Amino acid sequence: DTAVSQTPKYLVTQMGNDKSIKCEQNLGHDTMYWYKQDSKKFLKIMFSYNNKELIINETVPNRFSPKSPDKAHLNLHINSLELGDSAVYFCASSQDSSGGWLEQYFGPGTRLTVT
Amino acid sequence: GQNIDQPTEMTATEGAIVQINCTYQTSGFNGLFWYQQHAGEAPTFLSYNVLDGLEEKGRFSSFLSRSKGYSYLLLKELQMKDSASYLCAVRDGGGNKLTFGTGTQLKVEL
C-alpha cells in the first residue's frame, strides 16, 4: 500500500510552460508539505498545509502555487517554468503540525527537468 | 535562522562502526531528526531526539547534546546497503517545519 504518492515521477518540459505535480497520502495525516531537492541534494521546505490551510510559506517565487482540495491531497502548480526550477520535488505528510514526535513520511519524488 | 553542518562525505568498511556528526545553531530548538536517503529514493525516517542523550534502535543510535548544539548518528555492523545519504534535520519552534542539513554521503566498502 502506497502511503504518500506523487504523479508524475518524471516531468520534462520546456521553459515558459506551466505544469502541475500531484500528491496524495492515505495515512490520515493532517499536514502535508512540499520540498525541493536541488542538484546538490539540499532538501528545502517550500510549503506546508494543515487541514487545507497554508501554514508554512517559505521564500518561494509566486510562480509556485500550492493547492489543497482536501487534507489528503496537496498539489503544486508551477507557472512560467525556468531552468532553475529543475530539481526533485518531494511531497511529505505528518500527523499534524502542533509539535511532538512527528515523523514526516515522504513521497517518491518528482524529477522535474526544464529544458 | 538556522545553520546545520554535516560532513559532505564519509567512507567506512563493511562490518565497522561509523559516526556521522551534525552541529546546528537555531533560535528555538524543538527536536532533531535523522533521515536516510538512498540514491533516487525518498528520505526515510531513522531517529528523533529532543532530550539530551542516546536513543538506540537496532544497529542505529542517535545522540543529542542541546547545550553543545550537537548530534551524531552511529551506525554499527555496517552493511553495503547502508551506503546512502544521511540527513540531519532540526525542528524550530512549535510547528513541524524541518530545516535539513546538506546531508552526509556514506559509502560502505568491502
PDB file of C-alpha atoms in Angstrom:
ATOM      1  CA  ASP A   1       0.000   0.000   0.000  1.00  0.00           C
ATOM      2  CA  THR A   2       1.369   3.369  -1.018  1.00  0.00           C
ATOM      3  CA  ALA A   3       1.465   5.853   1.861  1.00  0.00           C
ATOM      4  CA  VAL A   4       2.434   9.048   0.032  1.00  0.00           C
ATOM      5  CA  SER A   5       2.202   9.027  -3.745  1.00  0.00           C
ATOM      6  CA  GLN A   6       3.172  11.614  -6.335  1.00  0.00           C
ATOM      7  CA  THR A   7       2.492  11.959 -10.031  1.00  0.00           C
ATOM      8  CA  PRO A   8       4.244  12.181 -12.325  1.00  0.00           C
ATOM      9  CA  LYS A   9       7.531  10.589 -11.310  1.00  0.00           C
ATOM     10  CA  TYR A  10       9.381  12.283 -14.149  1.00  0.00           C
ATOM     11  CA  LEU A  11       8.493  15.541 -15.868  1.00  0.00           C
ATOM     12  CA  VAL A  12      10.460  17.021 -18.739  1.00  0.00           C
ATOM     13  CA  THR A  13       9.228  20.322 -20.118  1.00  0.00           C
ATOM     14  CA  GLN A  14      10.367  23.490 -21.793  1.00  0.00           C
ATOM     15  CA  MET A  15      10.981  26.892 -20.291  1.00  0.00           C
ATOM     16  CA  GLY A  16       7.899  29.028 -20.049  1.00  0.00           C
ATOM     17  CA  ASN A  17       5.463  26.143 -19.721  1.00  0.00           C
ATOM     18  CA  ASP A  18       3.039  25.624 -16.821  1.00  0.00           C
ATOM     19  CA  LYS A  19       2.959  22.270 -15.069  1.00  0.00           C
ATOM     20  CA  SER A  20       1.407  20.602 -12.041  1.00  0.00           C
ATOM     21  CA  ILE A  21       2.553  17.876  -9.678  1.00  0.00           C
ATOM     22  CA  LYS A  22       0.010  15.956  -7.649  1.00  0.00           C
ATOM     23  CA  CYS A  23       0.396  14.400  -4.222  1.00  0.00           C
ATOM     24  CA  GLU A  24      -1.891  12.135  -2.238  1.00  0.00           C
ATOM     25  CA  GLN A  25      -1.496  10.477   1.152  1.00  0.00           C
ATOM     26  CA  ASN A  26      -3.601   7.658   2.570  1.00  0.00           C
ATOM     27  CA  LEU A  27      -2.194   7.837   6.105  1.00  0.00           C
ATOM     28  CA  GLY A  28      -4.965  10.010   7.508  1.00  0.00           C
ATOM     29  CA  HIS A  29      -2.448  12.749   8.266  1.00  0.00           C
ATOM     30  CA  ASP A  30      -3.488  16.355   8.763  1.00  0.00           C
ATOM     31  CA  THR A  31      -0.357  18.084   7.488  1.00  0.00           C
ATOM     32  CA  MET A  32       1.309  17.930   4.083  1.00  0.00           C
ATOM     33  CA  TYR A  33       4.466  19.513   2.726  1.00  0.00           C
ATOM     34  CA  TRP A  34       6.328  20.300  -0.471  1.00  0.00           C
ATOM     35  CA  TYR A  35      10.119  20.167  -0.511  1.00  0.00           C
ATOM     36  CA  LYS A  36      12.596  20.947  -3.258  1.00  0.00           C
ATOM     37  CA  GLN A  37      15.866  18.996  -3.507  1.00  0.00           C
ATOM     38  CA  ASP A  38      18.402  20.598  -5.788  1.00  0.00           C
ATOM     39  CA  SER A  39      21.295  19.068  -7.689  1.00  0.00           C
ATOM     40  CA  LYS A  40      23.485  19.276  -4.584  1.00  0.00           C
ATOM     41  CA  LYS A  41      20.925  17.178  -2.712  1.00  0.00           C
ATOM     42  CA  PHE A  42      19.933  20.035  -0.418  1.00  0.00           C
ATOM     43  CA  LEU A  43      16.359  19.458   0.760  1.00  0.00           C
ATOM     44  CA  LYS A  44      14.418  22.639   1.473  1.00  0.00           C
ATOM     45  CA  ILE A  45      10.854  23.184   2.652  1.00  0.00           C
ATOM     46  CA  MET A  46       8.636  25.177   0.310  1.00  0.00           C
ATOM     47  CA  PHE A  47       5.089  24.957   1.670  1.00  0.00           C
ATOM     48  CA  SER A  48       3.037  23.203   4.309  1.00  0.00           C
ATOM     49  CA  TYR A  49      -0.707  22.799   4.687  1.00  0.00           C
ATOM     50  CA  ASN A  50      -2.610  21.694   7.757  1.00  0.00           C
ATOM     51  CA  ASN A  51      -6.206  20.642   7.113  1.00  0.00           C
ATOM     52  CA  LYS A  52      -6.216  22.587   3.831  1.00  0.00           C
ATOM     53  CA  GLU A  53      -4.837  25.722   5.480  1.00  0.00           C
ATOM     54  CA  LEU A  54      -1.445  27.135   4.444  1.00  0.00           C
ATOM     55  CA  ILE A  55       0.853  27.227   7.487  1.00  0.00           C
ATOM     56  CA  ILE A  56       4.358  27.374   6.040  1.00  0.00           C
ATOM     57  CA  ASN A  57       5.184  29.524   3.033  1.00  0.00           C
ATOM     58  CA  GLU A  58       8.904  29.899   2.578  1.00  0.00           C
ATOM     59  CA  THR A  59      10.560  32.396   0.277  1.00  0.00           C
ATOM     60  CA  VAL A  60       9.416  30.814  -2.957  1.00  0.00           C
ATOM     61  CA  PRO A  61       8.691  32.654  -6.235  1.00  0.00           C
ATOM     62  CA  ASN A  62       4.988  33.297  -6.655  1.00  0.00           C
ATOM     63  CA  ARG A  63       5.138  31.226  -9.831  1.00  0.00           C
ATOM     64  CA  PHE A  64       4.747  28.315  -7.415  1.00  0.00           C
ATOM     65  CA  SER A  65       1.215  27.876  -6.112  1.00  0.00           C
ATOM     66  CA  PRO A  66       0.180  25.016  -3.842  1.00  0.00           C
ATOM     67  CA  LYS A  67      -3.420  23.889  -3.675  1.00  0.00           C
ATOM     68  CA  SER A  68      -5.013  21.542  -1.165  1.00  0.00           C
ATOM     69  CA  PRO A  69      -8.507  20.426  -2.194  1.00  0.00           C
ATOM     70  CA  ASP A  70      -8.742  18.242   0.920  1.00  0.00           C
ATOM     71  CA  LYS A  71      -6.376  17.144   3.650  1.00  0.00           C
ATOM     72  CA  ALA A  72      -5.317  14.036   1.727  1.00  0.00           C
ATOM     73  CA  HIS A  73      -4.173  15.968  -1.334  1.00  0.00           C
ATOM     74  CA  LEU A  74      -1.636  18.712  -1.917  1.00  0.00           C
ATOM     75  CA  ASN A  75      -0.848  19.736  -5.466  1.00  0.00           C
ATOM     76  CA  LEU A  76       1.873  22.063  -6.708  1.00  0.00           C
ATOM     77  CA  HIS A  77       1.350  24.216  -9.773  1.00  0.00           C
ATOM     78  CA  ILE A  78       4.307  25.973 -11.367  1.00  0.00           C
ATOM     79  CA  ASN A  79       3.853  28.767 -13.893  1.00  0.00           C
ATOM     80  CA  SER A  80       6.378  30.001 -16.434  1.00  0.00           C
ATOM     81  CA  LEU A  81       8.947  27.334 -15.693  1.00  0.00           C
ATOM     82  CA  GLU A  82      12.595  28.352 -15.571  1.00  0.00           C
ATOM     83  CA  LEU A  83      15.807  26.367 -15.899  1.00  0.00           C
ATOM     84  CA  GLY A  84      16.485  26.848 -12.179  1.00  0.00           C
ATOM     85  CA  ASP A  85      13.275  25.028 -11.314  1.00  0.00           C
ATOM     86  CA  SER A  86      14.894  21.758 -12.362  1.00  0.00           C
ATOM     87  CA  ALA A  87      15.056  19.647  -9.209  1.00  0.00           C
ATOM     88  CA  VAL A  88      13.387  16.757  -7.436  1.00  0.00           C
ATOM     89  CA  TYR A  89      10.202  17.807  -5.669  1.00  0.00           C
ATOM     90  CA  PHE A  90       9.141  15.738  -2.679  1.00  0.00           C
ATOM     91  CA  CYS A  91       5.767  15.709  -1.056  1.00  0.00           C
ATOM     92  CA  ALA A  92       5.557  14.657   2.594  1.00  0.00           C
ATOM     93  CA  SER A  93       2.946  14.295   5.306  1.00  0.00           C
ATOM     94  CA  SER A  94       2.798  14.088   9.093  1.00  0.00           C
ATOM     95  CA  GLN A  95       0.105  13.574  11.697  1.00  0.00           C
ATOM     96  CA  ASP A  96      -0.296  17.279  12.436  1.00  0.00           C
ATOM     97  CA  SER A  97       1.748  20.416  12.833  1.00  0.00           C
ATOM     98  CA  SER A  98       1.459  21.017  16.548  1.00  0.00           C
ATOM     99  CA  GLY A  99       4.786  19.547  17.520  1.00  0.00           C
ATOM    100  CA  GLY A 100       5.712  16.433  19.424  1.00  0.00           C
ATOM    101  CA  TRP A 101       7.258  13.379  17.897  1.00  0.00           C
ATOM    102  CA  LEU A 102       6.085  13.943  14.344  1.00  0.00           C
ATOM    103  CA  GLU A 103       7.839  11.900  11.752  1.00  0.00           C
ATOM    104  CA  GLN A 104       7.344  13.084   8.195  1.00  0.00           C
ATOM    105  CA  TYR A 105       6.663  10.494   5.520  1.00  0.00           C
ATOM    106  CA  PHE A 106       8.000  11.343   2.078  1.00  0.00           C
ATOM    107  CA  GLY A 107       6.639  10.516  -1.330  1.00  0.00           C
ATOM    108  CA  PRO A 108       8.863   9.013  -4.049  1.00  0.00           C
ATOM    109  CA  GLY A 109       9.644  12.409  -5.577  1.00  0.00           C
ATOM    110  CA  THR A 110       9.032  14.040  -8.947  1.00  0.00           C
ATOM    111  CA  ARG A 111      12.119  14.751 -11.016  1.00  0.00           C
ATOM    112  CA  LEU A 112      11.434  17.935 -12.958  1.00  0.00           C
ATOM    113  CA  THR A 113      13.739  18.821 -15.831  1.00  0.00           C
ATOM    114  CA  VAL A 114      13.272  22.155 -17.565  1.00  0.00           C
ATOM    115  CA  THR A 115      14.977  22.488 -20.935  1.00  0.00           C
TER     116      THR A 115
ATOM    117  CA  GLY B   1      17.621  31.441  11.142  1.00  0.00           C
ATOM    118  CA  GLN B   2      19.286  28.083  11.361  1.00  0.00           C
ATOM    119  CA  ASN B   3      22.675  26.735  10.385  1.00  0.00           C
ATOM    120  CA  ILE B   4      23.209  22.990  10.169  1.00  0.00           C
ATOM    121  CA  ASP B   5      26.577  21.427   9.366  1.00  0.00           C
ATOM    122  CA  GLN B   6      27.426  17.862   8.410  1.00  0.00           C
ATOM    123  CA  PRO B   7      30.439  16.336   6.693  1.00  0.00           C
ATOM    124  CA  THR B   8      29.857  16.015   2.972  1.00  0.00           C
ATOM    125  CA  GLU B   9      31.222  12.511   2.537  1.00  0.00           C
ATOM    126  CA  MET B  10      32.402   9.585   4.615  1.00  0.00           C
ATOM    127  CA  THR B  11      33.745   6.167   3.737  1.00  0.00           C
ATOM    128  CA  ALA B  12      33.693   3.125   6.006  1.00  0.00           C
ATOM    129  CA  THR B  13      34.267  -0.603   5.810  1.00  0.00           C
ATOM    130  CA  GLU B  14      31.601  -3.279   5.916  1.00  0.00           C
ATOM    131  CA  GLY B  15      31.170  -4.557   9.468  1.00  0.00           C
ATOM    132  CA  ALA B  16      32.694  -1.465  11.033  1.00  0.00           C
ATOM    133  CA  ILE B  17      31.133   1.370  13.050  1.00  0.00           C
ATOM    134  CA  VAL B  18      30.734   4.893  11.704  1.00  0.00           C
ATOM    135  CA  GLN B  19      29.690   8.100  13.425  1.00  0.00           C
ATOM    136  CA  ILE B  20      28.126  10.922  11.420  1.00  0.00           C
ATOM    137  CA  ASN B  21      28.178  14.265  13.196  1.00  0.00           C
ATOM    138  CA  CYS B  22      25.773  17.166  12.916  1.00  0.00           C
ATOM    139  CA  THR B  23      26.136  20.584  14.510  1.00  0.00           C
ATOM    140  CA  TYR B  24      23.420  23.165  14.490  1.00  0.00           C
ATOM    141  CA  GLN B  25      22.637  26.707  15.517  1.00  0.00           C
ATOM    142  CA  THR B  26      18.993  27.563  15.965  1.00  0.00           C
ATOM    143  CA  SER B  27      16.874  30.160  17.698  1.00  0.00           C
ATOM    144  CA  GLY B  28      14.217  27.788  19.015  1.00  0.00           C
ATOM    145  CA  PHE B  29      15.273  24.148  19.062  1.00  0.00           C
ATOM    146  CA  ASN B  30      12.449  21.632  19.292  1.00  0.00           C
ATOM    147  CA  GLY B  31      13.907  18.331  18.168  1.00  0.00           C
ATOM    148  CA  LEU B  32      16.396  16.788  15.789  1.00  0.00           C
ATOM    149  CA  PHE B  33      15.694  14.127  13.181  1.00  0.00           C
ATOM    150  CA  TRP B  34      17.913  11.825  11.165  1.00  0.00           C
ATOM    151  CA  TYR B  35      16.755  10.602   7.762  1.00  0.00           C
ATOM    152  CA  GLN B  36      18.318   8.123   5.354  1.00  0.00           C
ATOM    153  CA  GLN B  37      18.096   8.695   1.614  1.00  0.00           C
ATOM    154  CA  HIS B  38      19.260   6.167  -0.949  1.00  0.00           C
ATOM    155  CA  ALA B  39      20.110   7.480  -4.389  1.00  0.00           C
ATOM    156  CA  GLY B  40      16.995   8.232  -6.391  1.00  0.00           C
ATOM    157  CA  GLU B  41      14.680   7.481  -3.487  1.00  0.00           C
ATOM    158  CA  ALA B  42      12.723   9.350  -0.843  1.00  0.00           C
ATOM    159  CA  PRO B  43      14.150  10.190   2.578  1.00  0.00           C
ATOM    160  CA  THR B  44      13.061   7.728   5.250  1.00  0.00           C
ATOM    161  CA  PHE B  45      12.932   8.412   8.970  1.00  0.00           C
ATOM    162  CA  LEU B  46      15.641   6.925  11.190  1.00  0.00           C
ATOM    163  CA  SER B  47      15.533   8.629  14.560  1.00  0.00           C
ATOM    164  CA  TYR B  48      14.331  11.544  16.648  1.00  0.00           C
ATOM    165  CA  ASN B  49      15.943  13.234  19.658  1.00  0.00           C
ATOM    166  CA  VAL B  50      14.519  16.071  21.684  1.00  0.00           C
ATOM    167  CA  LEU B  51      16.186  15.429  25.048  1.00  0.00           C
ATOM    168  CA  ASP B  52      19.892  15.008  25.716  1.00  0.00           C
ATOM    169  CA  GLY B  53      21.227  11.512  25.483  1.00  0.00           C
ATOM    170  CA  LEU B  54      21.359   8.442  23.330  1.00  0.00           C
ATOM    171  CA  GLU B  55      18.452   6.827  21.511  1.00  0.00           C
ATOM    172  CA  GLU B  56      19.140   3.298  20.303  1.00  0.00           C
ATOM    173  CA  LYS B  57      17.231   1.490  17.601  1.00  0.00           C
ATOM    174  CA  GLY B  58      18.834  -1.712  16.407  1.00  0.00           C
ATOM    175  CA  ARG B  59      22.083  -1.047  14.558  1.00  0.00           C
ATOM    176  CA  PHE B  60      21.412   2.703  14.562  1.00  0.00           C
ATOM    177  CA  SER B  61      21.756   5.082  17.517  1.00  0.00           C
ATOM    178  CA  SER B  62      21.431   8.832  17.713  1.00  0.00           C
ATOM    179  CA  PHE B  63      22.850  11.167  20.334  1.00  0.00           C
ATOM    180  CA  LEU B  64      21.938  14.726  21.213  1.00  0.00           C
ATOM    181  CA  SER B  65      23.572  17.437  23.298  1.00  0.00           C
ATOM    182  CA  ARG B  66      21.381  20.530  23.262  1.00  0.00           C
ATOM    183  CA  SER B  67      23.888  22.672  25.164  1.00  0.00           C
ATOM    184  CA  LYS B  68      26.528  21.970  22.507  1.00  0.00           C
ATOM    185  CA  GLY B  69      24.181  22.100  19.530  1.00  0.00           C
ATOM    186  CA  TYR B  70      25.472  18.696  18.520  1.00  0.00           C
ATOM    187  CA  SER B  71      24.133  15.357  17.432  1.00  0.00           C
ATOM    188  CA  TYR B  72      25.568  12.229  15.938  1.00  0.00           C
ATOM    189  CA  LEU B  73      24.207   9.167  14.205  1.00  0.00           C
ATOM    190  CA  LEU B  74      26.041   5.947  14.986  1.00  0.00           C
ATOM    191  CA  LEU B  75      25.783   3.032  12.605  1.00  0.00           C
ATOM    192  CA  LYS B  76      27.080  -0.323  13.793  1.00  0.00           C
ATOM    193  CA  GLU B  77      27.873  -3.518  11.881  1.00  0.00           C
ATOM    194  CA  LEU B  78      27.843  -1.640   8.629  1.00  0.00           C
ATOM    195  CA  GLN B  79      26.297  -3.319   5.629  1.00  0.00           C
ATOM    196  CA  MET B  80      26.651  -2.461   1.966  1.00  0.00           C
ATOM    197  CA  LYS B  81      23.008  -1.397   1.898  1.00  0.00           C
ATOM    198  CA  ASP B  82      23.845   1.357   4.412  1.00  0.00           C
ATOM    199  CA  SER B  83      25.530   3.272   1.604  1.00  0.00           C
ATOM    200  CA  ALA B  84      23.257   6.311   1.366  1.00  0.00           C
ATOM    201  CA  SER B  85      22.956   9.959   2.246  1.00  0.00           C
ATOM    202  CA  TYR B  86      22.184  10.720   5.892  1.00  0.00           C
ATOM    203  CA  LEU B  87      20.284  13.922   6.536  1.00  0.00           C
ATOM    204  CA  CYS B  88      20.221  15.780   9.829  1.00  0.00           C
ATOM    205  CA  ALA B  89      17.128  17.977  10.281  1.00  0.00           C
ATOM    206  CA  VAL B  90      16.233  20.387  13.052  1.00  0.00           C
ATOM    207  CA  ARG B  91      12.750  21.434  14.083  1.00  0.00           C
ATOM    208  CA  ASP B  92      12.488  25.023  15.146  1.00  0.00           C
ATOM    209  CA  GLY B  93       9.680  26.179  17.379  1.00  0.00           C
ATOM    210  CA  GLY B  94       6.262  24.663  17.977  1.00  0.00           C
ATOM    211  CA  GLY B  95       5.337  23.700  14.453  1.00  0.00           C
ATOM    212  CA  ASN B  96       6.699  20.898  12.330  1.00  0.00           C
ATOM    213  CA  LYS B  97       8.918  22.868   9.985  1.00  0.00           C
ATOM    214  CA  LEU B  98      12.158  20.956   9.433  1.00  0.00           C
ATOM    215  CA  THR B  99      15.377  22.539   8.283  1.00  0.00           C
ATOM    216  CA  PHE B 100      17.688  19.998   6.716  1.00  0.00           C
ATOM    217  CA  GLY B 101      21.440  19.901   6.562  1.00  0.00           C
ATOM    218  CA  THR B 102      23.097  19.191   3.242  1.00  0.00           C
ATOM    219  CA  GLY B 103      23.472  15.524   4.092  1.00  0.00           C
ATOM    220  CA  THR B 104      26.431  13.178   4.518  1.00  0.00           C
ATOM    221  CA  GLN B 105      27.048  10.744   1.698  1.00  0.00           C
ATOM    222  CA  LEU B 106      28.223   7.481   3.284  1.00  0.00           C
ATOM    223  CA  LYS B 107      29.968   4.894   1.172  1.00  0.00           C
ATOM    224  CA  VAL B 108      30.416   1.416   2.646  1.00  0.00           C
ATOM    225  CA  GLU B 109      33.223  -0.597   1.099  1.00  0.00           C
ATOM    226  CA  LEU B 110      34.264  -4.232   1.342  1.00  0.00           C
TER     227      LEU B 110
END
